[in-house]
Short mmCIF file of C-alpha atoms and ligand atoms in Angstrom, two decimals:
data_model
loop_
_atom_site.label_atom_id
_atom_site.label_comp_id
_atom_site.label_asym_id
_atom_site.label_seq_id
_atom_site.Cartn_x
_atom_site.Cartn_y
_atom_site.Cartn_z
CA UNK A 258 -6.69 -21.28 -4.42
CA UNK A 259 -4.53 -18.94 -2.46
CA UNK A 260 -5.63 -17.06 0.49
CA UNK A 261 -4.17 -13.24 0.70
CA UNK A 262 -2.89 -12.78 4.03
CA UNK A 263 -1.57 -9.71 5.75
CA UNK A 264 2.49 -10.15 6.76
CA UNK A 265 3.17 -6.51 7.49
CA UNK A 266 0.64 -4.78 9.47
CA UNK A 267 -0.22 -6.00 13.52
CA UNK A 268 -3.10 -7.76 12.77
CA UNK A 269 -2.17 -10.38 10.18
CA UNK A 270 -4.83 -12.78 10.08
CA UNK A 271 -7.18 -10.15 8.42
CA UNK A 272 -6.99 -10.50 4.90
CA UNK A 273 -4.66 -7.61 2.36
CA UNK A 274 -6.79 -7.73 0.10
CA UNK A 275 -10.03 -8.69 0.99
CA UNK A 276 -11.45 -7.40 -2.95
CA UNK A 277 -9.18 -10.07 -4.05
CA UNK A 278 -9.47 -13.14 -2.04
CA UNK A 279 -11.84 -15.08 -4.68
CA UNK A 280 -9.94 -13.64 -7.64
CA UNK A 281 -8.71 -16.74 -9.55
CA UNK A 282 -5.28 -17.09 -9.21
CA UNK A 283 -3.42 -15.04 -11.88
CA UNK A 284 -0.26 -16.97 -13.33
CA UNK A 285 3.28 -15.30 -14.44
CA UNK A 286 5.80 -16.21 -16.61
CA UNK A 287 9.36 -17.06 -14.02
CA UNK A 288 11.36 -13.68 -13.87
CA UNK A 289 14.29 -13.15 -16.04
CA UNK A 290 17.76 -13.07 -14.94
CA UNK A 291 17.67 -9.11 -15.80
CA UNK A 292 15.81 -9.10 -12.35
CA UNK A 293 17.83 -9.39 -9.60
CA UNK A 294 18.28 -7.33 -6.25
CA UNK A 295 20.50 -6.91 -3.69
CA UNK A 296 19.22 -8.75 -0.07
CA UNK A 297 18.08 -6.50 2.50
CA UNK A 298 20.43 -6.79 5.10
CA UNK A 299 23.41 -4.38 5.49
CA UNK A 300 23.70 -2.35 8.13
CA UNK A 301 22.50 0.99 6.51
CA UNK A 302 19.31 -0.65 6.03
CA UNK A 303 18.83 -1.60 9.63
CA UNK A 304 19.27 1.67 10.81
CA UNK A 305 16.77 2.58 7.97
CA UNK A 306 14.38 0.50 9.67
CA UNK A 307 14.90 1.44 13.28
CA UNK A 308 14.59 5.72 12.28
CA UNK A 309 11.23 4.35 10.80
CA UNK A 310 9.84 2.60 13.23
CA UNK A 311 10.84 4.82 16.34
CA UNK A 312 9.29 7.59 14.10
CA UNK A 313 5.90 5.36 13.65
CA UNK A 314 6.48 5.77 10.34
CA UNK A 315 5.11 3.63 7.26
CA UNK A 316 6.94 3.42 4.19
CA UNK A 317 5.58 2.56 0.89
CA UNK A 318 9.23 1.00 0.19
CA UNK A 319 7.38 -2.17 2.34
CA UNK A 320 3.87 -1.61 1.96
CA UNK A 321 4.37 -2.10 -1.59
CA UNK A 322 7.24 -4.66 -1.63
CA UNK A 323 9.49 -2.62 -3.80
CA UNK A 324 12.42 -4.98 -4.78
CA UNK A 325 14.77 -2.14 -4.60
CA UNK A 326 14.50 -1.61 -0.82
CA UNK A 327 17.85 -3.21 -0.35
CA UNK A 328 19.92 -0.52 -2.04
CA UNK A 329 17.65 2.37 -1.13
CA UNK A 330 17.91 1.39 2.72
CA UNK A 331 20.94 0.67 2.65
CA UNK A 332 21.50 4.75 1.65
CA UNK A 333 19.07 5.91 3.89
CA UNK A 334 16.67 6.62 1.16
CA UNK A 335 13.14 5.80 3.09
CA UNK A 336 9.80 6.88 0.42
CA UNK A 337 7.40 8.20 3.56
CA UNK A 338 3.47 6.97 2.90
CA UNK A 339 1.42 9.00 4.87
CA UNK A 340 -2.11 8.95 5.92
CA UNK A 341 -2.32 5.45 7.00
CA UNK A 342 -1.49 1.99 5.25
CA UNK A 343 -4.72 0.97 4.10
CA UNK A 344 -5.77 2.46 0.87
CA UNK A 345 -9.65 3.30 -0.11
CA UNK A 346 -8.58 2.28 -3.59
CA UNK A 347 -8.04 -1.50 -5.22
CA UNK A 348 -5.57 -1.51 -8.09
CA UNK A 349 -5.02 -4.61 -9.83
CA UNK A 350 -1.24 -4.27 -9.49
CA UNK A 351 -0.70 -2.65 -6.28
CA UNK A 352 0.35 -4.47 -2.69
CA UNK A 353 -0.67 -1.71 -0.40
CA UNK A 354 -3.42 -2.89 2.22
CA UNK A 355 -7.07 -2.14 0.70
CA UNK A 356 -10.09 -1.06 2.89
CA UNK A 357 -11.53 1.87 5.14
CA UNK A 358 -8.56 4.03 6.57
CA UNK A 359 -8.43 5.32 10.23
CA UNK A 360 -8.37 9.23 10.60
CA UNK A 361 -5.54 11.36 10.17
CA UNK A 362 -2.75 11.14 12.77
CA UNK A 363 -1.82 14.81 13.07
CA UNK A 364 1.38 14.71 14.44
CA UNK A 365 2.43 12.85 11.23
CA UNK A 366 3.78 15.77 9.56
CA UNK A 367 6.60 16.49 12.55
CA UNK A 368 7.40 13.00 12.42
CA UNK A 369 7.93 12.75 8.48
CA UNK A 370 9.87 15.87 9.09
CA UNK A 371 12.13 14.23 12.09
CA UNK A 372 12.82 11.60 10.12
CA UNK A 373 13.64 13.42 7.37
CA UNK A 374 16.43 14.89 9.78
CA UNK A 375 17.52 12.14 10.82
CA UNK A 376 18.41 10.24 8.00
CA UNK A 377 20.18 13.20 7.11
CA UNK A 378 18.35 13.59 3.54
CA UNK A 379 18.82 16.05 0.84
CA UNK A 380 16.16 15.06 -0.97
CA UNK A 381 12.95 13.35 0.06
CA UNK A 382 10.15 11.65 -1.47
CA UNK A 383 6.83 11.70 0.12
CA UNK A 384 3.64 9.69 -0.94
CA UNK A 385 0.15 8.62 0.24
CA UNK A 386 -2.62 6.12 -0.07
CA UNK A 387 -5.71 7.88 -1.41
CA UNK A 388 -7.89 8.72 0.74
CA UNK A 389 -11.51 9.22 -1.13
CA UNK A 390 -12.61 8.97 2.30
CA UNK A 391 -11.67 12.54 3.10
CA UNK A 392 -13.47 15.55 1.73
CA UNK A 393 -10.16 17.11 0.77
CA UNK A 394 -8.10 13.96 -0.35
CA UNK A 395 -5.51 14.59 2.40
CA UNK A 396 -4.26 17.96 0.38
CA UNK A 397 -4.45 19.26 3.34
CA UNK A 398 -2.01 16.94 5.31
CA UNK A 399 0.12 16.92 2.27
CA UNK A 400 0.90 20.23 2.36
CA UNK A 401 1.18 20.21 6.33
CA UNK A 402 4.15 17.85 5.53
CA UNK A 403 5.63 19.92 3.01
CA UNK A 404 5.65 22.82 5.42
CA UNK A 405 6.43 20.75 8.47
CA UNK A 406 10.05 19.48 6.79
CA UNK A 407 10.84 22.98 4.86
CA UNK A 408 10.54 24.03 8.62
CA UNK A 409 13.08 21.88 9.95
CA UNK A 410 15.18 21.00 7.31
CA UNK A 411 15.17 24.29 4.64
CA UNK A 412 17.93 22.28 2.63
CA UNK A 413 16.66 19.22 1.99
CA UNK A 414 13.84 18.75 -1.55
CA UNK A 415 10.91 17.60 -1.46
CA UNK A 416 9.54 15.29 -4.28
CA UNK A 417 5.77 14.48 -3.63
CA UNK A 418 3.82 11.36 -5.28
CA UNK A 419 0.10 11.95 -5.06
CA UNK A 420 -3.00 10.06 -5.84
CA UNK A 421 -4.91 11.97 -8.35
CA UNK A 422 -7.65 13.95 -5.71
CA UNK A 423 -10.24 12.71 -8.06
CA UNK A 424 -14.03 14.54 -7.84
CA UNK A 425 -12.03 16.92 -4.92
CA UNK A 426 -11.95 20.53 -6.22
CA UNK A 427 -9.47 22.15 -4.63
CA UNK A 428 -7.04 19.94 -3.20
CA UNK A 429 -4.97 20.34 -6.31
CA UNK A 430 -4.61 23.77 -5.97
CA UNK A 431 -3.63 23.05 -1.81
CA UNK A 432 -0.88 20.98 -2.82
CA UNK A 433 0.78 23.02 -5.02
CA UNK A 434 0.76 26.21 -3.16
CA UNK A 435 2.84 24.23 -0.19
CA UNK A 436 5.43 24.74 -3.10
CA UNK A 437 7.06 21.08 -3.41
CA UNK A 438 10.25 21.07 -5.45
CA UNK A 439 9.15 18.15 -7.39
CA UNK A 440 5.28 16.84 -8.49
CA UNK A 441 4.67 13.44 -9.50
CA UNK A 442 1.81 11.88 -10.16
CA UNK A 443 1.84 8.35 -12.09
CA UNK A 444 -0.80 7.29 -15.07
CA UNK A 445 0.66 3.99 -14.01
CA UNK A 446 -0.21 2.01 -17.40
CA UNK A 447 -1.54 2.76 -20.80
CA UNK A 448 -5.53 4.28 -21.43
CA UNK A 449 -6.57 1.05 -22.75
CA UNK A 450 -5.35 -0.94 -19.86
CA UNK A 451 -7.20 1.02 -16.85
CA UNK A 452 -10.48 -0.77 -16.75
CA UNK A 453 -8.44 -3.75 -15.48
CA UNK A 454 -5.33 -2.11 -13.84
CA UNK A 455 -6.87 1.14 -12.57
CA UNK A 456 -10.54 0.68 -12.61
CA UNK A 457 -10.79 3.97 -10.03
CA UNK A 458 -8.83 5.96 -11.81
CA UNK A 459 -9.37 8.31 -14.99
CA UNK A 460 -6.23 8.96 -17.41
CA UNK A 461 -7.09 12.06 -19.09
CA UNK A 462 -7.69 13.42 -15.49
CA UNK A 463 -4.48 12.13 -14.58
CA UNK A 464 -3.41 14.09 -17.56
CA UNK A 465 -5.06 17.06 -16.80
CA UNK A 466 -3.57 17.35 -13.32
CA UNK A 467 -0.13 17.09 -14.05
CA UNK A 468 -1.21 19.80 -16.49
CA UNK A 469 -3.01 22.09 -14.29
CA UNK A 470 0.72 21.71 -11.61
CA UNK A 471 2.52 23.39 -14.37
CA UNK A 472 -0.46 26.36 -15.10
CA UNK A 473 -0.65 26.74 -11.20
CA UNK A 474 3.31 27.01 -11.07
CA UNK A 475 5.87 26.79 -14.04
CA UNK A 476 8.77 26.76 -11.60
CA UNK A 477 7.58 23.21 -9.82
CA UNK A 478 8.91 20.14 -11.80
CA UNK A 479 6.19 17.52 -12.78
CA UNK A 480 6.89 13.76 -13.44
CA UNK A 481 5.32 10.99 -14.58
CA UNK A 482 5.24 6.96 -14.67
CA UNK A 483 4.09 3.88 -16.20
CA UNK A 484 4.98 0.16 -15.42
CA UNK A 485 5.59 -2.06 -18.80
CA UNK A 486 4.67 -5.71 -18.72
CA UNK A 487 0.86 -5.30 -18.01
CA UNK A 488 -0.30 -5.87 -21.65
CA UNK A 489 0.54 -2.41 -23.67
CA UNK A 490 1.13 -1.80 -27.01
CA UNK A 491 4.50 -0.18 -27.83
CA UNK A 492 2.46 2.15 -29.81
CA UNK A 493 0.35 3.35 -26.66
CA UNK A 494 3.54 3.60 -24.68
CA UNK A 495 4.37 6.34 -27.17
CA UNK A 496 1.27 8.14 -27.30
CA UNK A 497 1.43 8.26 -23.26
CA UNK A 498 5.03 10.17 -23.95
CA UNK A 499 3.02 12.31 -26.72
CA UNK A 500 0.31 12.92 -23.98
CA UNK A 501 2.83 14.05 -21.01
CA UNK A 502 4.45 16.40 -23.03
CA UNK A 503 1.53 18.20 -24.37
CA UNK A 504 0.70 18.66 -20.38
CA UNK A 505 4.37 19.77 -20.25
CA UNK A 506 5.42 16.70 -17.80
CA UNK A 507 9.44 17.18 -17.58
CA UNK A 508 10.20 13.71 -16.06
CA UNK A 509 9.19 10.39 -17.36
CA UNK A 510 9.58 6.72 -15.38
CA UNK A 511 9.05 3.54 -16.73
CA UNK A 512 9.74 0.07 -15.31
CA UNK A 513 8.85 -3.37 -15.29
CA UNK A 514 5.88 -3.94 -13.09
CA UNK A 515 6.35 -7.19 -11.12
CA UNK A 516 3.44 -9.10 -9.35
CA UNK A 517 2.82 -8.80 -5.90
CA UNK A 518 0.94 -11.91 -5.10
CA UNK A 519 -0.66 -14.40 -7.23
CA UNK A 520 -4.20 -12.58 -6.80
CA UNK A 521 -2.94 -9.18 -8.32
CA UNK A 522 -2.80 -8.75 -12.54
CA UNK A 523 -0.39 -10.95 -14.04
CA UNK A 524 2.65 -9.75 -15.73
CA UNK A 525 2.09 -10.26 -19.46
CA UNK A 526 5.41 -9.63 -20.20
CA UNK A 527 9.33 -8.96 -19.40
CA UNK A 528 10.36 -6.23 -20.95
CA UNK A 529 13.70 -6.61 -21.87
CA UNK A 530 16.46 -4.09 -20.86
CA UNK A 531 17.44 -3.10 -24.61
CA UNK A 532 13.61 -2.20 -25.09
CA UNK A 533 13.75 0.10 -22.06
CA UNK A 534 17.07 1.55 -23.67
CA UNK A 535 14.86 2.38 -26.77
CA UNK A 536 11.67 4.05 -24.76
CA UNK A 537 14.64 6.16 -23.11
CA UNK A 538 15.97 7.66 -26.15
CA UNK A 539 12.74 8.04 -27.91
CA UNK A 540 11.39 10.10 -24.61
CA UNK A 541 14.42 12.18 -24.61
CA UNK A 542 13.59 12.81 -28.64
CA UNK A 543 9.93 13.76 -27.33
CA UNK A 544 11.23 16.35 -25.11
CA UNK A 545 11.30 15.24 -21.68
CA UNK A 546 14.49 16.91 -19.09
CA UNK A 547 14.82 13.53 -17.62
CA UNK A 548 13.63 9.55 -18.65
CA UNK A 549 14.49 6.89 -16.27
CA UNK A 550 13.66 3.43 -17.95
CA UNK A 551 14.94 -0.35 -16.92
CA UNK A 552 13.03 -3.11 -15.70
CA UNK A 553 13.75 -1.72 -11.94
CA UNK A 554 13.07 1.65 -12.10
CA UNK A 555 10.80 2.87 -9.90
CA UNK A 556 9.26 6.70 -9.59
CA UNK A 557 11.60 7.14 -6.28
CA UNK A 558 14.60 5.15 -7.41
CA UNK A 559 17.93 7.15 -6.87
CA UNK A 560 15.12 10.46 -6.94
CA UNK A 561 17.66 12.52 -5.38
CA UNK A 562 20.53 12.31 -7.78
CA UNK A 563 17.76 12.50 -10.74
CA UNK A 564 16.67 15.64 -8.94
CA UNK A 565 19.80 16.91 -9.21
CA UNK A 566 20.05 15.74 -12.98
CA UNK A 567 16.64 17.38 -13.53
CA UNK A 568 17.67 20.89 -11.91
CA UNK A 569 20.75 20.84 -14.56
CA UNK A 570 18.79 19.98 -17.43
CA UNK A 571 16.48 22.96 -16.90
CA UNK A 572 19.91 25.62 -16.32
CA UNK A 573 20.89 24.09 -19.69
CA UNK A 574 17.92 25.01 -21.76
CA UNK A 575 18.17 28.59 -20.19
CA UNK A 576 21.48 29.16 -20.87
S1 SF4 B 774 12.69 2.63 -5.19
FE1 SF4 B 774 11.44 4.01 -3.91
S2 SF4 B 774 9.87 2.67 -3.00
FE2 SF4 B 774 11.53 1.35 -3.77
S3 SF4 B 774 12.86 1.05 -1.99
FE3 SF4 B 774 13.68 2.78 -3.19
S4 SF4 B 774 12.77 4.58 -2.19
FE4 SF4 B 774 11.57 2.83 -1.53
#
């Protein structure tokens, strides 16, 4: 039996996870070679680190282990979690910190927005835990941070990655009037699978909001993502494609999900890199402006240059 302990907040003795501490263990295959990352330790990424941490920042790039932090550091490419690092959700695959959040820090937006000028980005990527707690879902803070960085830094775009704002009418509509260049919101695994990867979560509202971004505002871009490896069908990953479009989703992600900790879901499967080839071109056949797929893809992996990508793939269909 393996005991879930805390390594990255100040008080480490108090359990992650404490829904998961008498969870059997869950047991995963060794990873492929096709996984492998760069270490975190050039000099980019500690000056990553120190703009985060004199900011009093939390990124979701360590609160969720990412294994791409090396190279994204190492750029300067920081995803911002706001509203805390303890999440009032428990996802089966998911390594942020699980329990009641403290309130809202409300100088968070001008930090986020410092930082954001300080690593010198052109394009940022902003996230959150969800917050059920709140009566708004933190739509309002969200949008505080959009307006608090298109305030300092006019040229830099901002990609947001929200929790879905379930049961909170309204907040949708909050979000999207801040006017963020890009909305993603992830179904994070197949229908069939969310009783035991997303058990808070519903997908056709998931569906429905990514939807309702694009009625609200054609001009925003909306994007999507799934990890592979949880126990799909191929056939379901398709129908999620089928699904996105009809709610006119322009971006799809999919990557490998890899296990936090032995008391998270188990990965069922690698997913081998030709098979992510294949989802890629069968996406683009579906419609999508932009499909990122390989086992480490993640929704804010290289999100600037995609952006870029994106923004040309739309002038093209005009022209
Ligand atoms: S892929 Fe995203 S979450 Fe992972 S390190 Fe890069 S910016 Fe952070």
């Amino acid at each position: 039996m393996v005991v879930v302990v805390d390594t990255v907040s100040a008080t480490p003795l108090r359990p992650r996870h404490p829904e998961k501490v008498n969870r059997p263990d869950a047991l995963s295959p060794p990873k492929p070679d096709w996984i492998r990352v760069r270490a975190p330790n050039s000099r980019g990424f500690a000056d990553t680190r120190k703009i985060v941490r004199e900011n009093g920042l939390v990124t979701v790039c360590e609160e969720a282990g990412c294994p791409n932090i090396g190279e994204c550091w190492d750029k300067k490419h920081a995803t911002f979690m706001i509203m805390g690092d303890t999440c009032t959700r428990a996802c089966a695959f998911c390594n942020v910190k699980t329990g009641m959040p403290g309130a809202l820090d409300a100088n968070e937006p001008e930090h986020v927005a410092e930082a954001t000028s300080k690593l010198g980005l052109a394009h940022i990527v902003i996230t959150s835990v969800d917050r059920d707690d709140l009566a708004d879902g933190g739509a309002e803070h969200f949008a505080q941070t959009i307006r608090a960085i298109r305030a300092r830094c006019p040229a830099t775009t901002i990609e947001i990655l929200t929790p879905d704002f379930l049961r909170k009418d309204g907040a949708l509509e909050v979000v999207v009037a801040a006017k963020p260049d890009v909305f993603n919101h992830n179904l994070e695994t197949v229908p069939s699978r969310y009783l035991n990867v997303r058990p808070g979560a519903r997908y056709f509202h998931s569906i429905r909001l990514l939807q309702r971004v694009k009625e609200i505002d054609p001009a925003i871009f909306t994007k999507s993502g799934i990890m592979v490896g949880l126990g799909e069908e191929r056939h379901e990953v398709l129908q999620v494609m089928d699904d996105l479009r009809s709610a006119g989703v322009d971006f799809l992600t999919i990557g490998q999900y890899l296990q936090p900790t032995r008391k998270h879901h188990a990965v069922m499967r690698y997913v081998p890199p030709d098979e992510f080839a294949g989802f890629e071109k069968i996406a683009y056949t579906k419609g999508f402006l932009m499909v990122s797929a390989s086992p480490l893809t993640r929704s804010s992996h290289h999100a600037g240059d995609d952006f870029a990508r994106l923004k040309a793939a739309r002038a093209a269909l005009s022209v």
